[in-house]
């Protein structure tokens, strides 16, 4: 790794200006802290967290809707554990469960399907969150439900896809990014082609990167090589896992059940074509077709900077609530809830004994 770090330093001298790189995936954010990557890099390289934490971008309205679904007669709502503490407009799923809602944590959508099979008289709903890493699993579970005729299994889909979010970021005038560290997990499914627009339309370098220290440093090096050479391409540092074509079988399964729709990303807004809804022939699995549930748009907490953090405009320590009114024990914004949330990662690895945010911005 020493050679890689030295090469990075030499390239930064060659580039001669500060560089802003965004790690899109929340797992990368945590890995960068865990490996102490920032301490190894020249201060002129600023690493920004992106919108790749599924818990963080699930809207207040979607959380409130899941709570309302749980209030319907004889309904069991199932969800991943991280979603239980995400603040809705008035309460979390955990608080709704404490008030009597039948809301259960599962580790896989297949667990929810098993629950439906064991409880044929009840309606079992899976709160389907997450990106392209999760949605094929949900599609596979739906295929299993269809094949076995389990009719009481439904989903509430708030799935999102990564490439449209990157497109939206690059169209935002206040977002300044020199290159992307692309998500390893999502890319195992979708491959490299969906990112081609980054180079073709925006001339932005990007590299799919793994999660150990050597992977991340190599990814940074490859990005700097593109920037120094005034090149823009989609490159793959994680070729041992990510294939150029991705996982065609998973993508095919995804396309069998889902189609794009506009989706609201918490703190960011509506991004065209960034969500996934069930195709018409599978809408009988959409719980929103079974019940009439109308939930107003929730209000983002005042002074919460999650939206700007997710867009790379701010870092968590720039938020006035960070480490004071908003902590992992009492999160105000969604970025503080998940272990992969930017604010939670900053709090865990830097804590409240922070250097001033200005020090973290020396690369500006």
C-alpha atoms as one frame of an Amber mdcrd trajectory, in Angstrom:
protein
   0.000   0.000   0.000   2.927   2.353   0.594   3.629   2.479  -3.133  -0.009
   3.293  -3.826  -0.004   6.087  -1.272   3.206   7.520  -2.709   1.744   7.360
  -6.214  -1.356   9.192  -4.979   0.804  11.937  -3.470   2.777  12.328  -6.680
  -0.402  12.516  -8.750  -1.838  15.202  -6.485   1.285  17.294  -7.053   0.788
  16.787 -10.775  -2.889  17.744 -10.607  -2.062  20.837  -8.589  -5.485  21.529
  -7.112  -7.857  20.102  -4.476  -9.951  17.105  -5.556 -13.396  16.068  -4.325
 -14.269  12.382  -4.615 -17.624  10.943  -3.607 -17.982   7.455  -2.211 -21.532
   6.613  -3.268 -22.052   3.635  -0.982 -22.600   3.767   2.770 -20.480   0.638
   3.207 -17.575   2.516   1.635 -18.123   5.406   4.053 -17.747   3.054   7.002
 -14.786   1.223   5.422 -12.962   4.510   4.798 -13.274   5.373   8.484 -12.465
   1.850   9.706  -9.259   1.685   7.664  -8.214   5.263   8.475  -8.044   6.090
   4.771  -8.390   9.861   5.262  -5.264   9.910   7.408  -3.304   8.238   4.611
  -4.303  10.660   1.873  -3.037  14.166   1.101  -5.237  16.783   2.728  -6.106
  18.153  -0.713  -8.244  15.047  -1.359 -11.681  15.465   0.143 -13.831  12.338
   0.420 -17.572  13.053   0.431 -20.350  10.635   1.342 -23.098  10.108  -1.201
 -26.726   8.939  -1.263 -25.967   5.206  -1.123 -27.452   4.422   2.279 -30.944
   2.956   1.675 -32.170   3.726   5.169 -31.064   7.367   4.854 -32.944   8.046
   1.622 -36.249   6.356   2.557 -38.723   9.199   2.856 -40.645  10.232   5.942
 -43.862   9.614   4.013 -42.833   6.046   3.210 -42.080   5.338   6.875 -45.452
   6.843   7.841 -47.163   4.758   5.163 -45.603   1.551   6.501 -46.901   2.485
   9.946 -50.402   3.064   8.554 -50.270  -0.320   6.795 -49.467  -1.932  10.152
 -52.644  -0.378  11.581 -54.864  -2.253   9.115 -56.842  -5.208  10.435 -54.912
  -8.466  10.692 -51.788  -7.152   8.979 -48.213  -8.134   9.796 -45.576  -5.692
   8.516 -42.063  -7.079   8.123 -38.908  -5.058   7.640 -35.137  -5.054   7.974
 -33.938  -4.070  11.457 -32.337  -0.760  10.417 -35.703   0.613   9.348 -37.238
   0.256  12.813 -35.588   3.414  14.194 -35.935   5.694  11.167 -37.980   8.731
  12.217 -41.294   9.233  10.479 -43.294  12.427  10.858 -44.515  11.518  14.322
 -42.982   8.193  15.263 -40.792   5.292  14.187 -41.799   1.751  13.291 -40.344
   0.705  16.647 -42.638   3.125  18.479 -45.611   1.996  16.403 -44.822  -1.594
  17.379 -44.740  -0.565  21.047 -48.248   0.857  20.583 -49.524  -2.485  19.354
 -48.658  -2.663  15.665 -47.626  -6.135  14.523 -44.271  -5.150  13.015 -41.551
  -7.775  12.844 -37.868  -7.714  11.883 -36.775 -10.196   9.213 -33.358 -10.904
   7.750 -34.606 -11.697   4.266 -37.810 -11.222   2.260 -37.989 -15.026   2.205
 -38.479 -14.897   5.999 -41.524 -12.723   5.367 -42.829 -15.227   2.833 -42.435
 -18.048   5.367 -44.400 -15.953   7.845 -47.168 -15.551   5.274 -47.249 -19.314
   4.694 -47.576 -19.966   8.430 -50.321 -17.350   8.831 -52.649 -17.868   5.860
 -55.492 -15.885   7.428 -53.384 -12.761   7.834 -51.924 -10.261   5.379 -48.134
 -10.215   5.494 -46.408  -7.168   4.001 -42.696  -6.772   3.336 -41.492  -3.153
   3.529 -39.245  -3.383   0.476 -36.422  -0.857   0.857 -32.928  -0.773  -0.609
 -31.080  -0.587  -3.902 -30.237  -3.052  -6.672 -28.594  -5.363  -4.146 -31.930
  -5.968  -2.415 -34.552  -5.664  -5.124 -33.557  -8.898  -6.951 -34.053 -10.768
  -3.658 -37.536  -9.314  -3.399 -38.224 -10.221  -7.023 -37.081 -13.775  -6.303
 -39.365 -13.927  -3.275 -42.303 -12.726  -5.360 -41.526 -15.433  -7.925 -41.563
 -18.005  -5.128 -44.881 -16.668  -3.809 -46.380 -16.897  -7.296 -45.076 -20.404
  -7.876 -46.374 -21.685  -4.534 -49.655 -19.801  -4.644 -49.092 -17.920  -1.372
 -51.720 -15.260  -1.875 -51.428 -13.351   1.422 -47.911 -12.043   0.739 -47.600
  -8.407  -0.376 -44.902  -5.788  -0.631 -44.707  -2.047  -0.145 -41.992  -1.154
  -2.630 -39.837   1.898  -2.013 -36.855   0.413  -3.837 -34.446   2.844  -5.460
 -31.763   2.621  -8.119 -28.333   4.227  -7.970 -27.521   5.538 -11.503 -30.455
   8.029 -11.667 -29.336   9.492  -8.330 -25.834  10.110  -9.683 -27.346  11.738
 -12.752 -29.407  14.039 -10.534 -26.370  14.962  -8.444 -24.418  15.984 -11.516
 -27.306  18.159 -12.689 -27.467  20.017  -9.361 -25.621  23.350  -9.622 -24.481
  23.285  -5.994 -22.877  19.829  -6.208 -19.173  19.794  -7.121 -17.620  16.343
  -7.567 -14.457  15.415  -9.464 -15.030  11.647  -9.489 -17.017   8.770  -8.046
 -16.002   5.737  -6.004 -18.787   3.490  -7.291 -20.523   0.909  -5.080 -19.127
  -2.610  -5.176 -22.266  -4.408  -4.046 -24.725  -2.704  -6.397 -22.273  -3.138
  -9.267 -22.154  -6.914  -8.774 -25.782  -6.836  -9.941 -25.909  -4.108 -12.593
 -22.319  -4.259 -13.920 -20.570  -1.248 -15.488 -22.766  -0.235 -18.420 -25.426
   1.708 -16.414 -22.674   4.129 -15.322 -21.468   4.908 -18.851 -23.258   8.281
 -18.857 -20.911   9.562 -16.130 -18.049   9.701 -18.605 -20.000  10.168 -21.830
 -22.326  12.966 -20.695 -20.470  14.604 -17.784 -16.794  13.702 -18.335 -16.603
  12.437 -14.738 -14.137   9.679 -13.839 -15.539   6.740 -11.881 -14.152   3.512
 -10.479 -15.997   0.509  -9.027 -14.098  -0.288  -5.864 -13.958  -3.010  -3.220
 -14.022  -2.502   0.503 -10.646  -3.290   2.019  -7.992  -0.612   2.443  -5.977
  -1.657  -0.612  -9.126  -1.671  -2.776 -10.134   1.828  -1.732  -6.649   3.282
  -2.124  -6.323   1.657  -5.553  -9.698   3.125  -6.486  -8.546   6.608  -5.422
  -5.331   6.140  -7.402  -7.231   5.103 -10.536  -9.517   8.139 -10.217  -6.554
  10.480  -9.853  -4.881   8.908 -12.884  -7.987   9.741 -14.925  -8.132  13.287
 -13.549  -4.418  13.885 -14.162  -4.756  12.600 -17.700  -7.958  14.576 -18.343
  -9.685  11.275 -19.034 -13.127  10.074 -17.998 -14.020   6.399 -17.997 -15.838
   3.780 -15.928 -13.123   1.523 -14.550 -13.324  -1.566 -12.395 -10.910  -1.995
  -9.476 -13.105  -4.765  -8.009 -12.866  -7.146 -10.982 -12.413 -10.148  -8.672
 -16.109  -9.736  -7.740 -17.750  -7.339 -10.206 -18.132  -8.476 -13.796 -18.593
  -5.982 -16.611 -22.026  -7.418 -17.414 -22.995  -7.714 -13.727 -25.368 -10.548
 -12.846 -27.679 -10.955 -15.869 -29.870 -13.493 -14.082 -30.532 -11.127 -11.176
 -31.156  -8.214 -13.550 -33.552 -10.338 -15.603 -35.476 -11.303 -12.473 -35.598
  -7.658 -11.427 -36.970  -6.600 -14.805 -39.544  -9.392 -14.744 -41.269  -7.923
 -11.687 -40.333  -4.243 -11.522 -40.312  -1.161 -13.728 -38.917   2.351 -13.104
 -40.952   5.132 -11.545 -40.177   8.531 -10.090 -39.204   8.309  -6.430 -38.736
  10.709  -3.544 -35.329  10.542  -1.877 -35.242  11.850   1.658 -33.498  15.192
   1.820 -32.981  15.295  -1.942 -36.431  15.295  -3.534 -38.077  13.530  -6.444
 -35.610  11.903  -8.844 -37.075  10.808 -12.198 -36.974   7.082 -12.879 -35.104
   6.299  -9.665 -37.715   4.071  -8.002 -39.098   0.601  -8.710 -42.772  -0.337
  -8.795 -44.381  -3.661  -9.574 -45.311  -4.254 -13.189 -49.000  -4.346 -13.983
 -49.214  -8.138 -14.108 -47.889  -8.361 -10.537 -49.784  -5.425  -8.994 -51.914
  -7.905  -7.028 -48.824  -8.138  -4.772 -48.829  -4.371  -4.159 -50.311  -3.733
  -0.717 -51.293  -0.212  -1.806 -53.772  -1.807  -4.225 -55.344  -3.746  -1.336
 -55.877  -0.817   1.048 -56.684   2.857   0.587 -54.001   4.595   2.588 -53.405
   8.318   2.204 -50.475   9.793   4.083 -49.415  13.455   3.758 -45.853  14.386
   2.891 -43.807  14.576   6.077 -41.705  17.558   7.053 -37.935  17.200   7.315
 -36.700  18.085  10.831 -35.733  21.735  11.079 -31.985  22.390  10.955 -31.286
  18.775   9.879 -28.679  18.766   7.095 -29.155  15.168   5.936 -30.128  16.284
   2.442 -26.971  18.343   1.946 -24.856  15.541   3.448 -26.347  13.019   1.012
 -25.517  15.335  -1.884 -21.942  15.905  -0.723 -22.554  19.619  -0.175 -21.883
  19.314   3.558 -20.146  16.865   5.831 -21.978  15.728   8.976 -19.955  17.980
  11.274 -21.296  20.994   9.398 -24.776  20.220  10.757 -25.743  22.239  13.833
 -27.540  19.216  15.307 -24.652  16.754  14.941 -23.535  15.233  18.235 -25.847
  17.558  20.169 -29.554  17.222  19.424 -28.836  14.351  17.015 -26.920  11.267
  18.189 -27.186   7.537  17.402 -29.223   7.074  20.606 -31.621   9.882  19.668
 -31.364  10.379  15.900 -33.135  13.354  14.353 -32.200  12.708  10.760 -32.061
   9.397   8.922 -28.293   9.735   8.305 -27.734   9.147  12.030 -29.857   5.973
  12.197 -28.168   3.336  10.086 -24.655   2.089  10.777 -24.013   2.949   7.117
 -25.338   6.481   7.482 -22.766   9.236   7.049 -23.601  10.960  10.329 -23.564
   7.699  12.292 -20.176   6.810  10.795 -18.704  10.217  11.605 -20.088   9.987
  15.151 -18.694   6.494  15.709 -15.218   7.109  14.346 -14.700  10.785  15.164
 -17.188  11.302  17.973 -17.998  14.632  19.511 -14.347  15.471  20.172 -14.191
  16.774  16.639 -11.721  18.905  14.918 -13.518  21.949  13.549 -15.350  21.253
  10.324 -13.156  23.873   8.673 -10.155  21.613   9.262 -11.848  18.840   7.360
 -12.380  21.241   4.494  -8.795  22.218   3.959  -8.983  20.588   0.592 -11.500
  23.185  -0.551
